[in-house]
Amino acid sequence: MPEVRLVGPNGEQVGIVPIVKALELARESDLDLVEVAPTARPPVAKLMDYGKFKYESAMKAREARRNQAHTVIKEIKLRPKIDPHDYETKKGHVVRFLKAGDKVKVTIMFRGREQSRPELGFRLLQRLADDVADLGFVESRPKQDGRNMIMVIGPHKKKAEARAEARAERAAGRERARRED
C-alpha cells in the first residue's frame, strides 16, 4: 500500500500514513492534500488550502518583481578627435550615470581615415576608464566593431544602493536648508 510522509496544516509532522488515510484527513479538515516533495522516499505531502497557497505565492513573486532593480545601459558616443572641453562634458555624463547605478556603453565612432588609427580610440577609452575608476569598472574591454569601438563600464554600486544614497543626500540637504531658515 503506497504511503506518504504527512505534514499538518501548521507545519507539524503527522508521520508516515497510507495515502487513503491522508486523503481522509484532508477531507475531514476541509483542506487539500498537496504533494510537496515527490522524489523523497516516501513522498512528502502537506495538508493546506491550495487556493490560498497559490494566491500568496503569486503575491510574493509580484512583490519580488517590484523590488528588483532594472539594469539600464546608457550610451555615450565620442569621436577620436574630441575637444578637451567636450571630453570633460561627456565624462561628466558618464560620472552621473555611474553614480545613479547605471551601466555605460561608451562608443567611439571612426570616420574616413580615422579607421586606420584605432589606437587613438583605444587610448581615449583607456583615459576615460582611468578617470572614472573610483565610480565604475571596465566590464568589457574596448573592442573594434566595424567603424565603432565599444567598451562597457559598470558601476561599483548597485542601482538600489545608489537610489538610497541619493535619497539620503536629498533629505540631508532639505534638513540643512530648514536649519538655515
Short mmCIF file of C-alpha atoms in Angstrom, two decimals:
data_model
loop_
_atom_site.label_atom_id
_atom_site.label_comp_id
_atom_site.label_asym_id
_atom_site.label_seq_id
_atom_site.Cartn_x
_atom_site.Cartn_y
_atom_site.Cartn_z
CA MET A 1 0.00 0.00 0.00
CA PRO A 2 1.50 3.40 -1.02
CA GLU A 3 2.40 5.70 1.86
CA VAL A 4 3.30 9.40 2.27
CA ARG A 5 5.05 11.39 4.96
CA LEU A 6 2.25 13.74 6.05
CA VAL A 7 2.78 17.31 7.25
CA GLY A 8 -0.12 19.02 9.01
CA PRO A 9 -1.62 22.43 8.13
CA ASN A 10 0.58 24.28 10.66
CA GLY A 11 3.82 22.52 9.62
CA GLU A 12 3.66 19.82 12.29
CA GLN A 13 4.79 16.29 11.38
CA VAL A 14 1.90 13.82 11.37
CA GLY A 15 4.08 10.86 10.32
CA ILE A 16 4.06 8.21 7.61
CA VAL A 17 0.47 7.32 6.72
CA PRO A 18 -1.24 5.47 3.83
CA ILE A 19 -2.49 7.75 1.04
CA VAL A 20 -6.11 6.74 1.72
CA LYS A 21 -5.79 7.87 5.35
CA ALA A 22 -4.10 11.14 4.25
CA LEU A 23 -6.94 11.89 1.82
CA GLU A 24 -9.47 11.13 4.56
CA LEU A 25 -7.72 13.55 6.96
CA ALA A 26 -7.71 16.23 4.24
CA ARG A 27 -11.44 15.79 3.63
CA GLU A 28 -12.22 15.94 7.38
CA SER A 29 -10.24 19.17 7.87
CA ASP A 30 -11.67 20.69 4.62
CA LEU A 31 -8.16 21.15 3.15
CA ASP A 32 -6.29 19.91 0.10
CA LEU A 33 -3.60 17.19 0.09
CA VAL A 34 -0.62 18.60 -1.81
CA GLU A 35 2.48 16.64 -2.72
CA VAL A 36 5.45 18.89 -1.84
CA ALA A 37 8.43 16.54 -2.33
CA PRO A 38 7.60 13.78 -4.85
CA THR A 39 11.20 12.49 -5.09
CA ALA A 40 11.58 11.81 -1.36
CA ARG A 41 11.19 8.27 -0.03
CA PRO A 42 8.33 8.14 0.97
CA PRO A 43 6.93 11.21 -0.87
CA VAL A 44 6.06 14.20 1.34
CA ALA A 45 2.51 15.58 1.26
CA LYS A 46 1.04 18.52 3.14
CA LEU A 47 -2.47 19.46 4.22
CA MET A 48 -3.14 23.04 3.04
CA ASP A 49 -5.63 25.37 1.38
CA TYR A 50 -4.17 25.18 -2.14
CA GLY A 51 -6.03 28.25 -3.47
CA LYS A 52 -4.71 30.40 -0.62
CA PHE A 53 -1.19 28.97 -1.15
CA LYS A 54 -1.25 29.83 -4.89
CA TYR A 55 -2.52 33.36 -4.14
CA GLU A 56 0.17 34.01 -1.52
CA SER A 57 2.99 32.69 -3.73
CA ALA A 58 1.74 34.89 -6.61
CA MET A 59 1.77 37.94 -4.29
CA LYS A 60 5.34 37.12 -3.12
CA ALA A 61 6.50 36.82 -6.74
CA ARG A 62 4.83 40.14 -7.60
CA GLU A 63 6.49 41.84 -4.62
CA ALA A 64 9.90 40.42 -5.62
CA ARG A 65 9.44 41.71 -9.18
CA ARG A 66 8.55 45.16 -7.89
CA ASN A 67 11.63 45.33 -5.66
CA GLN A 68 14.13 44.14 -8.25
CA ALA A 69 16.30 46.77 -9.88
CA HIS A 70 16.23 47.01 -13.65
CA THR A 71 19.67 47.25 -15.22
CA VAL A 72 19.79 50.17 -17.59
CA ILE A 73 22.56 50.66 -20.12
CA LYS A 74 23.18 54.29 -21.00
CA GLU A 75 25.21 55.08 -24.10
CA ILE A 76 27.75 57.83 -24.73
CA LYS A 77 29.18 58.41 -28.20
CA LEU A 78 32.58 60.02 -28.79
CA ARG A 79 34.86 60.75 -31.73
CA PRO A 80 38.64 60.12 -31.66
CA LYS A 81 39.49 63.81 -32.18
CA ILE A 82 37.34 65.15 -29.34
CA ASP A 83 37.91 68.63 -27.93
CA PRO A 84 39.12 68.65 -24.28
CA HIS A 85 36.03 70.56 -23.09
CA ASP A 86 33.69 68.20 -24.95
CA TYR A 87 35.54 65.26 -23.38
CA GLU A 88 35.00 66.73 -19.89
CA THR A 89 31.29 67.18 -20.63
CA LYS A 90 30.91 63.57 -21.84
CA LYS A 91 32.93 62.34 -18.84
CA GLY A 92 30.51 64.27 -16.60
CA HIS A 93 27.60 62.37 -18.17
CA VAL A 94 29.38 59.04 -17.59
CA VAL A 95 30.02 60.02 -13.95
CA ARG A 96 26.34 60.95 -13.48
CA PHE A 97 25.17 57.63 -14.98
CA LEU A 98 27.56 55.60 -12.84
CA LYS A 99 26.52 57.48 -9.67
CA ALA A 100 22.89 56.59 -10.50
CA GLY A 101 23.92 52.92 -10.66
CA ASP A 102 23.55 52.50 -14.44
CA LYS A 103 25.95 50.77 -16.82
CA VAL A 104 27.52 52.93 -19.51
CA LYS A 105 28.30 51.79 -23.04
CA VAL A 106 30.96 54.09 -24.49
CA THR A 107 31.13 54.10 -28.29
CA ILE A 108 33.85 55.77 -30.33
CA MET A 109 32.80 56.37 -33.92
CA PHE A 110 35.54 56.37 -36.56
CA ARG A 111 35.04 58.12 -39.91
CA GLY A 112 37.20 58.04 -43.02
CA ARG A 113 40.92 57.89 -42.31
CA GLU A 114 40.33 57.67 -38.56
CA GLN A 115 39.59 53.96 -39.10
CA SER A 116 43.26 53.33 -39.82
CA ARG A 117 44.20 54.65 -36.32
CA PRO A 118 42.19 52.54 -33.82
CA GLU A 119 44.89 53.13 -31.17
CA LEU A 120 43.57 56.73 -30.82
CA GLY A 121 40.18 55.39 -29.81
CA PHE A 122 41.72 52.78 -27.54
CA ARG A 123 43.78 55.45 -25.73
CA LEU A 124 40.69 57.67 -25.33
CA LEU A 125 38.66 54.81 -23.83
CA GLN A 126 41.56 53.90 -21.53
CA ARG A 127 41.77 57.53 -20.35
CA LEU A 128 38.02 57.62 -19.69
CA ALA A 129 38.17 54.32 -17.75
CA ASP A 130 41.04 55.69 -15.62
CA ASP A 131 39.14 58.96 -14.98
CA VAL A 132 36.03 57.18 -13.66
CA ALA A 133 37.81 54.24 -11.95
CA ASP A 134 36.56 55.32 -8.49
CA LEU A 135 32.89 55.07 -9.63
CA GLY A 136 32.96 52.12 -12.03
CA PHE A 137 34.97 49.30 -13.52
CA VAL A 138 35.52 48.18 -17.10
CA GLU A 139 33.02 45.40 -17.65
CA SER A 140 34.03 44.65 -21.22
CA ARG A 141 37.38 45.72 -22.68
CA PRO A 142 37.44 48.02 -25.76
CA LYS A 143 36.52 46.05 -28.89
CA GLN A 144 36.58 47.17 -32.52
CA ASP A 145 33.18 46.59 -34.13
CA GLY A 146 33.34 47.72 -37.74
CA ARG A 147 33.57 51.53 -37.71
CA ASN A 148 32.99 51.71 -33.95
CA MET A 149 34.98 50.80 -30.85
CA ILE A 150 32.86 49.81 -27.86
CA MET A 151 33.56 49.48 -24.13
CA VAL A 152 31.12 48.90 -21.25
CA ILE A 153 31.69 50.39 -17.79
CA GLY A 154 29.70 49.00 -14.85
CA PRO A 155 29.06 50.85 -11.59
CA HIS A 156 30.62 49.75 -8.30
CA LYS A 157 27.27 50.41 -6.56
CA LYS A 158 24.05 48.59 -7.24
CA LYS A 159 21.08 50.62 -8.52
CA ALA A 160 19.19 50.26 -5.22
CA GLU A 161 22.19 51.44 -3.17
CA ALA A 162 22.67 54.45 -5.45
CA ARG A 163 18.98 55.36 -5.12
CA ALA A 164 19.03 55.07 -1.33
CA GLU A 165 22.19 57.21 -1.16
CA ALA A 166 20.65 59.91 -3.38
CA ARG A 167 17.51 59.91 -1.23
CA ALA A 168 19.57 60.31 1.97
CA GLU A 169 21.58 63.13 0.35
CA ARG A 170 18.40 64.99 -0.63
CA ALA A 171 16.96 64.58 2.87
CA ALA A 172 20.18 65.93 4.41
CA GLY A 173 20.08 68.90 2.02
CA ARG A 174 16.46 69.67 2.98
CA GLU A 175 17.39 69.44 6.66
CA ARG A 176 20.29 71.88 6.17
CA ALA A 177 18.05 74.29 4.27
CA ARG A 178 15.41 74.12 7.01
CA ARG A 179 18.01 74.90 9.70
CA GLU A 180 19.31 77.91 7.73
CA ASP A 181 15.84 79.48 7.57
#
